[in-house]
PDB file of C-alpha atoms in Angstrom:
ATOM      1  CA  UNK A   1      -2.590 -12.091 -27.839  1.00 53.00           C
ATOM      2  CA  UNK A   2      -2.129  -8.773 -26.088  1.00 62.00           C
ATOM      3  CA  UNK A   3       1.206  -8.315 -24.346  1.00 65.00           C
ATOM      4  CA  UNK A   4       1.344  -5.609 -21.694  1.00 74.00           C
ATOM      5  CA  UNK A   5       4.446  -4.010 -20.228  1.00 76.00           C
ATOM      6  CA  UNK A   6       3.516  -4.478 -16.562  1.00 78.00           C
ATOM      7  CA  UNK A   7       6.016  -1.917 -15.296  1.00 81.00           C
ATOM      8  CA  UNK A   8       4.484   0.809 -17.478  1.00 86.00           C
ATOM      9  CA  UNK A   9       0.992  -0.449 -16.675  1.00 86.00           C
ATOM     10  CA  UNK A  10       1.679  -0.192 -12.934  1.00 86.00           C
ATOM     11  CA  UNK A  11       3.063   3.321 -13.411  1.00 91.00           C
ATOM     12  CA  UNK A  12      -0.166   4.331 -15.182  1.00 91.00           C
ATOM     13  CA  UNK A  13      -2.302   2.908 -12.373  1.00 89.00           C
ATOM     14  CA  UNK A  14      -0.208   4.684  -9.726  1.00 90.00           C
ATOM     15  CA  UNK A  15      -0.465   7.963 -11.609  1.00 92.00           C
ATOM     16  CA  UNK A  16      -4.238   7.608 -11.904  1.00 91.00           C
ATOM     17  CA  UNK A  17      -4.529   6.779  -8.221  1.00 90.00           C
ATOM     18  CA  UNK A  18      -2.442   9.786  -7.191  1.00 91.00           C
ATOM     19  CA  UNK A  19      -4.397  12.134  -9.456  1.00 94.00           C
ATOM     20  CA  UNK A  20      -7.609  10.964  -7.781  1.00 91.00           C
ATOM     21  CA  UNK A  21      -6.463  11.751  -4.256  1.00 92.00           C
ATOM     22  CA  UNK A  22      -4.998   8.415  -3.191  1.00 90.00           C
ATOM     23  CA  UNK A  23      -2.064   8.717  -0.797  1.00 90.00           C
ATOM     24  CA  UNK A  24       0.705   6.303  -1.814  1.00 88.00           C
ATOM     25  CA  UNK A  25       2.959   4.992   0.941  1.00 89.00           C
ATOM     26  CA  UNK A  26       6.096   3.541  -0.616  1.00 86.00           C
ATOM     27  CA  UNK A  27       8.552   1.106   0.949  1.00 87.00           C
ATOM     28  CA  UNK A  28       5.999   0.082   3.568  1.00 89.00           C
ATOM     29  CA  UNK A  29       5.707  -3.636   4.260  1.00 89.00           C
ATOM     30  CA  UNK A  30       2.499  -4.698   6.000  1.00 91.00           C
ATOM     31  CA  UNK A  31       3.301  -7.077   8.850  1.00 92.00           C
ATOM     32  CA  UNK A  32      -0.207  -7.769  10.162  1.00 94.00           C
ATOM     33  CA  UNK A  33      -3.658  -6.285  10.682  1.00 97.00           C
ATOM     34  CA  UNK A  34      -6.462  -6.472  13.215  1.00 97.00           C
ATOM     35  CA  UNK A  35     -10.163  -6.140  12.477  1.00 97.00           C
ATOM     36  CA  UNK A  36     -12.058  -4.295  15.201  1.00 96.00           C
ATOM     37  CA  UNK A  37     -15.731  -3.458  15.547  1.00 93.00           C
ATOM     38  CA  UNK A  38     -15.433   0.029  14.043  1.00 95.00           C
ATOM     39  CA  UNK A  39     -12.092  -0.048  12.211  1.00 97.00           C
ATOM     40  CA  UNK A  40      -9.209  -2.027  10.749  1.00 97.00           C
ATOM     41  CA  UNK A  41      -5.740  -1.511  12.223  1.00 97.00           C
ATOM     42  CA  UNK A  42      -2.827  -2.185   9.857  1.00 97.00           C
ATOM     43  CA  UNK A  43       0.744  -2.484  11.103  1.00 96.00           C
ATOM     44  CA  UNK A  44       3.672  -1.777   8.783  1.00 92.00           C
ATOM     45  CA  UNK A  45       6.884  -2.098  10.735  1.00 85.00           C
ATOM     46  CA  UNK A  46       6.932   0.673  13.299  1.00 90.00           C
ATOM     47  CA  UNK A  47       3.996   2.480  11.695  1.00 94.00           C
ATOM     48  CA  UNK A  48       0.300   1.894  12.341  1.00 96.00           C
ATOM     49  CA  UNK A  49      -2.612   2.912  10.119  1.00 96.00           C
ATOM     50  CA  UNK A  50      -6.340   2.882  10.789  1.00 96.00           C
ATOM     51  CA  UNK A  51      -9.194   2.700   8.306  1.00 96.00           C
ATOM     52  CA  UNK A  52     -12.802   1.648   7.995  1.00 97.00           C
ATOM     53  CA  UNK A  53     -12.292  -1.003   5.294  1.00 98.00           C
ATOM     54  CA  UNK A  54      -9.318  -3.119   4.232  1.00 98.00           C
ATOM     55  CA  UNK A  55      -9.064  -4.113   0.553  1.00 97.00           C
ATOM     56  CA  UNK A  56      -6.835  -7.110  -0.039  1.00 97.00           C
ATOM     57  CA  UNK A  57      -5.248  -6.613  -3.449  1.00 94.00           C
ATOM     58  CA  UNK A  58      -2.028  -8.450  -2.628  1.00 94.00           C
ATOM     59  CA  UNK A  59      -2.038 -11.091  -5.340  1.00 93.00           C
ATOM     60  CA  UNK A  60      -1.533 -14.831  -5.491  1.00 93.00           C
ATOM     61  CA  UNK A  61       0.158 -15.288  -2.120  1.00 93.00           C
ATOM     62  CA  UNK A  62      -2.198 -12.858  -0.371  1.00 95.00           C
ATOM     63  CA  UNK A  63      -1.699 -12.546   3.371  1.00 94.00           C
ATOM     64  CA  UNK A  64      -5.050 -10.755   3.690  1.00 96.00           C
ATOM     65  CA  UNK A  65      -6.851 -13.762   2.153  1.00 96.00           C
ATOM     66  CA  UNK A  66      -5.824 -15.952   5.083  1.00 95.00           C
ATOM     67  CA  UNK A  67      -8.230 -13.979   7.275  1.00 96.00           C
ATOM     68  CA  UNK A  68     -11.155 -14.850   5.002  1.00 95.00           C
ATOM     69  CA  UNK A  69     -10.130 -18.185   3.520  1.00 94.00           C
ATOM     70  CA  UNK A  70      -7.229 -19.880   5.348  1.00 93.00           C
ATOM     71  CA  UNK A  71      -7.304 -22.972   3.117  1.00 92.00           C
ATOM     72  CA  UNK A  72      -4.007 -23.604   1.314  1.00 91.00           C
ATOM     73  CA  UNK A  73      -4.354 -22.860  -2.408  1.00 91.00           C
ATOM     74  CA  UNK A  74      -2.977 -24.698  -5.408  1.00 90.00           C
ATOM     75  CA  UNK A  75      -0.591 -22.553  -7.438  1.00 92.00           C
ATOM     76  CA  UNK A  76       1.329 -22.644 -10.692  1.00 92.00           C
ATOM     77  CA  UNK A  77       4.605 -20.934 -11.493  1.00 95.00           C
ATOM     78  CA  UNK A  78       5.333 -18.968 -14.657  1.00 95.00           C
ATOM     79  CA  UNK A  79       8.537 -17.616 -16.179  1.00 96.00           C
ATOM     80  CA  UNK A  80       8.663 -15.083 -18.997  1.00 95.00           C
ATOM     81  CA  UNK A  81      11.176 -12.958 -20.871  1.00 96.00           C
ATOM     82  CA  UNK A  82      11.463 -10.693 -23.884  1.00 94.00           C
ATOM     83  CA  UNK A  83      12.995 -12.244 -26.996  1.00 95.00           C
ATOM     84  CA  UNK A  84      14.297 -10.860 -30.271  1.00 94.00           C
ATOM     85  CA  UNK A  85      12.516 -13.573 -32.263  1.00 92.00           C
ATOM     86  CA  UNK A  86       9.225 -15.570 -32.068  1.00 90.00           C
ATOM     87  CA  UNK A  87       9.047 -19.251 -31.188  1.00 88.00           C
ATOM     88  CA  UNK A  88       7.540 -20.100 -34.557  1.00 82.00           C
ATOM     89  CA  UNK A  89       8.444 -18.582 -37.903  1.00 77.00           C
ATOM     90  CA  UNK A  90       4.875 -18.465 -39.242  1.00 69.00           C
ATOM     91  CA  UNK A  91       2.723 -18.299 -36.077  1.00 70.00           C
ATOM     92  CA  UNK A  92       4.149 -15.433 -34.070  1.00 76.00           C
ATOM     93  CA  UNK A  93       1.261 -15.186 -31.595  1.00 80.00           C
ATOM     94  CA  UNK A  94       0.597 -18.594 -30.051  1.00 82.00           C
ATOM     95  CA  UNK A  95      -0.569 -20.431 -26.945  1.00 80.00           C
ATOM     96  CA  UNK A  96       0.700 -24.009 -26.959  1.00 82.00           C
ATOM     97  CA  UNK A  97      -0.789 -26.475 -24.456  1.00 77.00           C
ATOM     98  CA  UNK A  98       1.034 -29.510 -25.860  1.00 78.00           C
ATOM     99  CA  UNK A  99       4.734 -28.718 -25.377  1.00 82.00           C
ATOM    100  CA  UNK A 100       4.963 -29.000 -21.585  1.00 86.00           C
ATOM    101  CA  UNK A 101       3.278 -30.945 -18.801  1.00 81.00           C
ATOM    102  CA  UNK A 102       0.409 -29.429 -16.815  1.00 84.00           C
ATOM    103  CA  UNK A 103       0.687 -25.991 -18.397  1.00 85.00           C
ATOM    104  CA  UNK A 104       1.357 -24.096 -21.593  1.00 87.00           C
ATOM    105  CA  UNK A 105       3.876 -22.046 -23.554  1.00 91.00           C
ATOM    106  CA  UNK A 106       3.070 -18.645 -25.030  1.00 90.00           C
ATOM    107  CA  UNK A 107       4.558 -16.140 -27.419  1.00 90.00           C
ATOM    108  CA  UNK A 108       3.140 -12.734 -28.333  1.00 87.00           C
ATOM    109  CA  UNK A 109       4.326  -9.490 -29.882  1.00 86.00           C
ATOM    110  CA  UNK A 110       5.677  -6.887 -27.476  1.00 87.00           C
ATOM    111  CA  UNK A 111       6.621  -3.816 -29.471  1.00 84.00           C
ATOM    112  CA  UNK A 112       9.650  -4.748 -31.549  1.00 89.00           C
ATOM    113  CA  UNK A 113      10.260  -7.834 -29.378  1.00 92.00           C
ATOM    114  CA  UNK A 114       8.294 -10.895 -28.314  1.00 92.00           C
ATOM    115  CA  UNK A 115       6.947 -11.855 -24.904  1.00 92.00           C
ATOM    116  CA  UNK A 116       7.845 -15.520 -24.458  1.00 94.00           C
ATOM    117  CA  UNK A 117       7.035 -17.630 -21.437  1.00 94.00           C
ATOM    118  CA  UNK A 118       5.634 -20.767 -19.904  1.00 94.00           C
ATOM    119  CA  UNK A 119       3.662 -21.704 -16.830  1.00 93.00           C
ATOM    120  CA  UNK A 120       2.835 -25.000 -15.163  1.00 92.00           C
ATOM    121  CA  UNK A 121       1.312 -26.451 -12.011  1.00 89.00           C
ATOM    122  CA  UNK A 122       4.353 -28.752 -11.934  1.00 93.00           C
ATOM    123  CA  UNK A 123       6.090 -25.979 -10.002  1.00 94.00           C
ATOM    124  CA  UNK A 124       9.294 -27.871  -9.265  1.00 93.00           C
ATOM    125  CA  UNK A 125       9.952 -28.523 -12.971  1.00 95.00           C
ATOM    126  CA  UNK A 126       9.223 -25.060 -14.373  1.00 96.00           C
ATOM    127  CA  UNK A 127      12.816 -23.812 -14.270  1.00 96.00           C
ATOM    128  CA  UNK A 128      14.020 -26.959 -16.050  1.00 96.00           C
ATOM    129  CA  UNK A 129      11.264 -26.553 -18.671  1.00 96.00           C
ATOM    130  CA  UNK A 130      12.322 -22.941 -19.181  1.00 96.00           C
ATOM    131  CA  UNK A 131      15.959 -23.827 -19.724  1.00 96.00           C
ATOM    132  CA  UNK A 132      14.909 -26.519 -22.209  1.00 95.00           C
ATOM    133  CA  UNK A 133      12.758 -23.987 -24.090  1.00 94.00           C
ATOM    134  CA  UNK A 134      15.689 -21.575 -24.402  1.00 95.00           C
ATOM    135  CA  UNK A 135      17.864 -24.349 -25.816  1.00 94.00           C
ATOM    136  CA  UNK A 136      15.156 -25.453 -28.248  1.00 92.00           C
ATOM    137  CA  UNK A 137      14.468 -21.869 -29.372  1.00 92.00           C
ATOM    138  CA  UNK A 138      17.795 -20.004 -29.206  1.00 93.00           C
ATOM    139  CA  UNK A 139      17.434 -16.228 -28.992  1.00 93.00           C
ATOM    140  CA  UNK A 140      18.491 -13.236 -26.915  1.00 95.00           C
ATOM    141  CA  UNK A 141      16.256 -13.447 -23.837  1.00 96.00           C
ATOM    142  CA  UNK A 142      16.147 -10.378 -21.592  1.00 95.00           C
ATOM    143  CA  UNK A 143      14.189  -9.269 -18.514  1.00 93.00           C
ATOM    144  CA  UNK A 144      13.491 -12.784 -17.274  1.00 96.00           C
ATOM    145  CA  UNK A 145      11.014 -12.867 -14.411  1.00 94.00           C
ATOM    146  CA  UNK A 146       8.937 -15.417 -12.551  1.00 95.00           C
ATOM    147  CA  UNK A 147       5.732 -15.371 -10.520  1.00 93.00           C
ATOM    148  CA  UNK A 148       3.315 -17.686  -8.765  1.00 94.00           C
ATOM    149  CA  UNK A 149      -0.212 -17.877 -10.190  1.00 92.00           C
ATOM    150  CA  UNK A 150      -3.332 -18.892  -8.240  1.00 91.00           C
ATOM    151  CA  UNK A 151      -4.956 -22.073  -9.571  1.00 86.00           C
ATOM    152  CA  UNK A 152      -7.809 -22.814  -7.180  1.00 85.00           C
ATOM    153  CA  UNK A 153     -10.992 -20.944  -6.187  1.00 84.00           C
ATOM    154  CA  UNK A 154     -11.305 -18.604  -3.213  1.00 91.00           C
ATOM    155  CA  UNK A 155     -14.265 -19.562  -1.035  1.00 90.00           C
ATOM    156  CA  UNK A 156     -14.903 -16.198   0.627  1.00 94.00           C
ATOM    157  CA  UNK A 157     -14.153 -12.655  -0.554  1.00 95.00           C
ATOM    158  CA  UNK A 158     -15.901 -10.580   2.147  1.00 97.00           C
ATOM    159  CA  UNK A 159     -15.671 -10.864   5.929  1.00 97.00           C
ATOM    160  CA  UNK A 160     -16.363  -8.169   8.498  1.00 97.00           C
ATOM    161  CA  UNK A 161     -14.498  -5.063   7.228  1.00 98.00           C
ATOM    162  CA  UNK A 162     -12.263  -6.890   4.760  1.00 98.00           C
ATOM    163  CA  UNK A 163     -12.713  -7.735   1.083  1.00 97.00           C
ATOM    164  CA  UNK A 164     -10.557  -9.222  -1.670  1.00 97.00           C
ATOM    165  CA  UNK A 165     -10.075  -8.103  -5.270  1.00 96.00           C
ATOM    166  CA  UNK A 166      -7.972  -9.371  -8.156  1.00 93.00           C
ATOM    167  CA  UNK A 167      -5.950 -12.547  -7.849  1.00 93.00           C
ATOM    168  CA  UNK A 168      -6.119 -12.349  -4.059  1.00 95.00           C
ATOM    169  CA  UNK A 169      -9.859 -12.972  -4.404  1.00 94.00           C
ATOM    170  CA  UNK A 170      -9.543 -15.652  -7.059  1.00 90.00           C
ATOM    171  CA  UNK A 171     -10.450 -13.374  -9.955  1.00 88.00           C
ATOM    172  CA  UNK A 172      -8.261 -15.002 -12.575  1.00 83.00           C
ATOM    173  CA  UNK A 173      -8.548 -17.039 -15.748  1.00 73.00           C
ATOM    174  CA  UNK A 174      -7.861 -20.500 -14.350  1.00 64.00           C
ATOM    175  CA  UNK A 175      -7.163 -21.960 -17.792  1.00 63.00           C
ATOM    176  CA  UNK A 176      -4.288 -19.598 -18.597  1.00 66.00           C
ATOM    177  CA  UNK A 177      -3.499 -17.675 -15.419  1.00 72.00           C
ATOM    178  CA  UNK A 178      -4.374 -14.338 -17.043  1.00 74.00           C
ATOM    179  CA  UNK A 179      -5.413 -11.881 -14.353  1.00 80.00           C
ATOM    180  CA  UNK A 180      -5.143  -8.224 -15.381  1.00 84.00           C
ATOM    181  CA  UNK A 181      -8.600  -7.851 -16.941  1.00 82.00           C
ATOM    182  CA  UNK A 182     -10.363  -9.877 -14.228  1.00 84.00           C
ATOM    183  CA  UNK A 183      -8.467  -7.971 -11.548  1.00 88.00           C
ATOM    184  CA  UNK A 184      -9.624  -4.619 -12.907  1.00 89.00           C
ATOM    185  CA  UNK A 185     -13.125  -5.990 -13.336  1.00 88.00           C
ATOM    186  CA  UNK A 186     -13.370  -7.170  -9.731  1.00 92.00           C
ATOM    187  CA  UNK A 187     -12.107  -3.799  -8.515  1.00 93.00           C
ATOM    188  CA  UNK A 188     -14.847  -2.011 -10.425  1.00 93.00           C
ATOM    189  CA  UNK A 189     -17.441  -4.352  -8.929  1.00 94.00           C
ATOM    190  CA  UNK A 190     -16.196  -3.428  -5.451  1.00 96.00           C
ATOM    191  CA  UNK A 191     -16.542   0.354  -5.824  1.00 96.00           C
ATOM    192  CA  UNK A 192     -20.240   0.840  -5.034  1.00 97.00           C
ATOM    193  CA  UNK A 193     -20.381  -1.686  -2.159  1.00 97.00           C
ATOM    194  CA  UNK A 194     -17.372   0.055  -0.554  1.00 97.00           C
ATOM    195  CA  UNK A 195     -18.936   3.506  -0.891  1.00 97.00           C
ATOM    196  CA  UNK A 196     -22.188   2.242   0.663  1.00 97.00           C
ATOM    197  CA  UNK A 197     -20.295   0.382   3.395  1.00 97.00           C
ATOM    198  CA  UNK A 198     -18.605   3.594   4.537  1.00 96.00           C
ATOM    199  CA  UNK A 199     -22.059   4.594   5.828  1.00 96.00           C
ATOM    200  CA  UNK A 200     -23.397   1.118   6.636  1.00 97.00           C
ATOM    201  CA  UNK A 201     -20.766  -1.626   6.972  1.00 97.00           C
ATOM    202  CA  UNK A 202     -23.335  -4.350   6.396  1.00 96.00           C
ATOM    203  CA  UNK A 203     -23.513  -3.236   2.753  1.00 97.00           C
ATOM    204  CA  UNK A 204     -19.987  -4.537   2.173  1.00 97.00           C
ATOM    205  CA  UNK A 205     -21.573  -7.968   1.684  1.00 96.00           C
ATOM    206  CA  UNK A 206     -23.192  -6.597  -1.483  1.00 97.00           C
ATOM    207  CA  UNK A 207     -19.808  -7.036  -3.150  1.00 96.00           C
ATOM    208  CA  UNK A 208     -19.898 -10.776  -2.578  1.00 93.00           C
ATOM    209  CA  UNK A 209     -23.414 -11.014  -3.995  1.00 93.00           C
ATOM    210  CA  UNK A 210     -22.578  -8.930  -7.063  1.00 92.00           C
ATOM    211  CA  UNK A 211     -19.285 -10.703  -7.699  1.00 89.00           C
ATOM    212  CA  UNK A 212     -20.888 -14.119  -7.411  1.00 84.00           C
ATOM    213  CA  UNK A 213     -23.644 -13.141  -9.820  1.00 83.00           C
ATOM    214  CA  UNK A 214     -21.409 -11.467 -12.380  1.00 79.00           C
ATOM    215  CA  UNK A 215     -18.451 -13.802 -12.380  1.00 71.00           C
ATOM    216  CA  UNK A 216     -19.579 -17.222 -11.232  1.00 64.00           C
ATOM    217  CA  UNK A 217     -20.343 -18.593 -14.683  1.00 65.00           C
ATOM    218  CA  UNK A 218     -17.219 -17.194 -16.327  1.00 65.00           C
ATOM    219  CA  UNK A 219     -14.796 -18.272 -13.614  1.00 61.00           C
ATOM    220  CA  UNK A 220     -16.430 -21.699 -13.339  1.00 65.00           C
ATOM    221  CA  UNK A 221     -16.065 -22.264 -17.081  1.00 66.00           C
ATOM    222  CA  UNK A 222     -12.399 -21.338 -16.957  1.00 65.00           C
ATOM    223  CA  UNK A 223     -11.765 -23.415 -13.834  1.00 64.00           C
ATOM    224  CA  UNK A 224     -13.408 -26.446 -15.458  1.00 69.00           C
ATOM    225  CA  UNK A 225     -11.358 -25.867 -18.610  1.00 66.00           C
ATOM    226  CA  UNK A 226      -8.201 -25.830 -16.507  1.00 63.00           C
ATOM    227  CA  UNK A 227      -9.195 -29.165 -14.947  1.00 66.00           C
ATOM    228  CA  UNK A 228      -9.978 -30.527 -18.408  1.00 64.00           C
ATOM    229  CA  UNK A 229      -6.609 -29.456 -19.819  1.00 63.00           C
ATOM    230  CA  UNK A 230      -4.641 -30.960 -16.937  1.00 62.00           C
ATOM    231  CA  UNK A 231      -6.597 -34.235 -17.078  1.00 66.00           C
ATOM    232  CA  UNK A 232      -6.379 -34.705 -20.833  1.00 61.00           C
ATOM    233  CA  UNK A 233      -2.694 -33.767 -20.863  1.00 57.00           C
ATOM    234  CA  UNK A 234      -2.085 -36.412 -18.215  1.00 61.00           C
ATOM    235  CA  UNK A 235      -3.737 -39.214 -20.200  1.00 56.00           C
ATOM    236  CA  UNK A 236      -2.400 -38.001 -23.543  1.00 55.00           C
ATOM    237  CA  UNK A 237      -5.570 -37.082 -25.458  1.00 49.00           C
ATOM    238  CA  UNK A 238      -5.456 -33.292 -25.301  1.00 46.00           C
ATOM    239  CA  UNK A 239      -3.969 -32.456 -28.708  1.00 46.00           C
ATOM    240  CA  UNK A 240      -6.773 -33.952 -30.886  1.00 43.00           C
ATOM    241  CA  UNK A 241      -9.407 -32.009 -28.939  1.00 47.00           C
ATOM    242  CA  UNK A 242      -7.697 -28.606 -28.808  1.00 47.00           C
ATOM    243  CA  UNK A 243      -9.353 -27.177 -31.913  1.00 41.00           C
ATOM    244  CA  UNK A 244     -12.781 -28.333 -30.791  1.00 43.00           C
ATOM    245  CA  UNK A 245     -12.486 -26.693 -27.389  1.00 44.00           C
ATOM    246  CA  UNK A 246     -11.134 -23.425 -28.752  1.00 41.00           C
ATOM    247  CA  UNK A 247     -13.990 -23.248 -31.215  1.00 40.00           C
ATOM    248  CA  UNK A 248     -16.846 -24.252 -28.929  1.00 40.00           C
ATOM    249  CA  UNK A 249     -16.226 -22.635 -25.525  1.00 41.00           C
ATOM    250  CA  UNK A 250     -16.877 -18.874 -25.956  1.00 37.00           C
ATOM    251  CA  UNK A 251     -15.162 -17.759 -22.741  1.00 39.00           C
ATOM    252  CA  UNK A 252     -12.025 -19.583 -23.781  1.00 38.00           C
ATOM    253  CA  UNK A 253     -12.031 -17.993 -27.219  1.00 34.00           C
ATOM    254  CA  UNK A 254     -12.372 -14.542 -25.641  1.00 37.00           C
ATOM    255  CA  UNK A 255      -9.708 -15.320 -23.067  1.00 38.00           C
ATOM    256  CA  UNK A 256      -7.144 -16.515 -25.595  1.00 36.00           C
ATOM    257  CA  UNK A 257      -7.861 -14.428 -28.654  1.00 33.00           C
ATOM    258  CA  UNK A 258      -8.915 -11.087 -27.157  1.00 32.00           C
TER     259      UNK A 258
END
């Protein structure tokens, strides 16, 4: 497992963006946007901004996505914290699909501490599961945080002058909810289509074609694995098959052990 300090990671991304000429507008909340023939108008409170292309990179609960794919999406909820000790004395880096319903528990090294958490599509029960985990594995838990995670595909990622990247566009490991690597990957795929679309907006559709070609198989495998895990957990036969799946589905092995 690789545990990333998201706050530091975000700082690095912001620094890279600024050093490459990106203007960062802080404390600006987008209220709505309008797509016109030659531009996109974005409203943020009393301020209005105009651009040629709008990139929706606003995560699981994306408001931009509603313009392209208004269908309500299935989500999971995850809670994590830093702990001074691992969940298991001998296996300090683990992903455990058997301890909770419709989800999994994880533990991975994070510097001198451990990143411990759980996520489940049984959203209403996640907080109760988390409290039970802390009782079962007593430790000093700090920096607790929670987040929704997208658990269903996005049907459309390009429309008119708008495109979606990252979790907003469904680029996520559906089996585990991991999204940093797929988010960066989708953003890289979008670069050339955006540059071409600045001269010819019809080329923005190239992003959809490229993304479908490059990611369809991987995302489909992970989505089907997620469905498999939830189904077998429900009928109580998941545990005996865990080792087989982890050893025979390459994308899953990369997802979990990379």
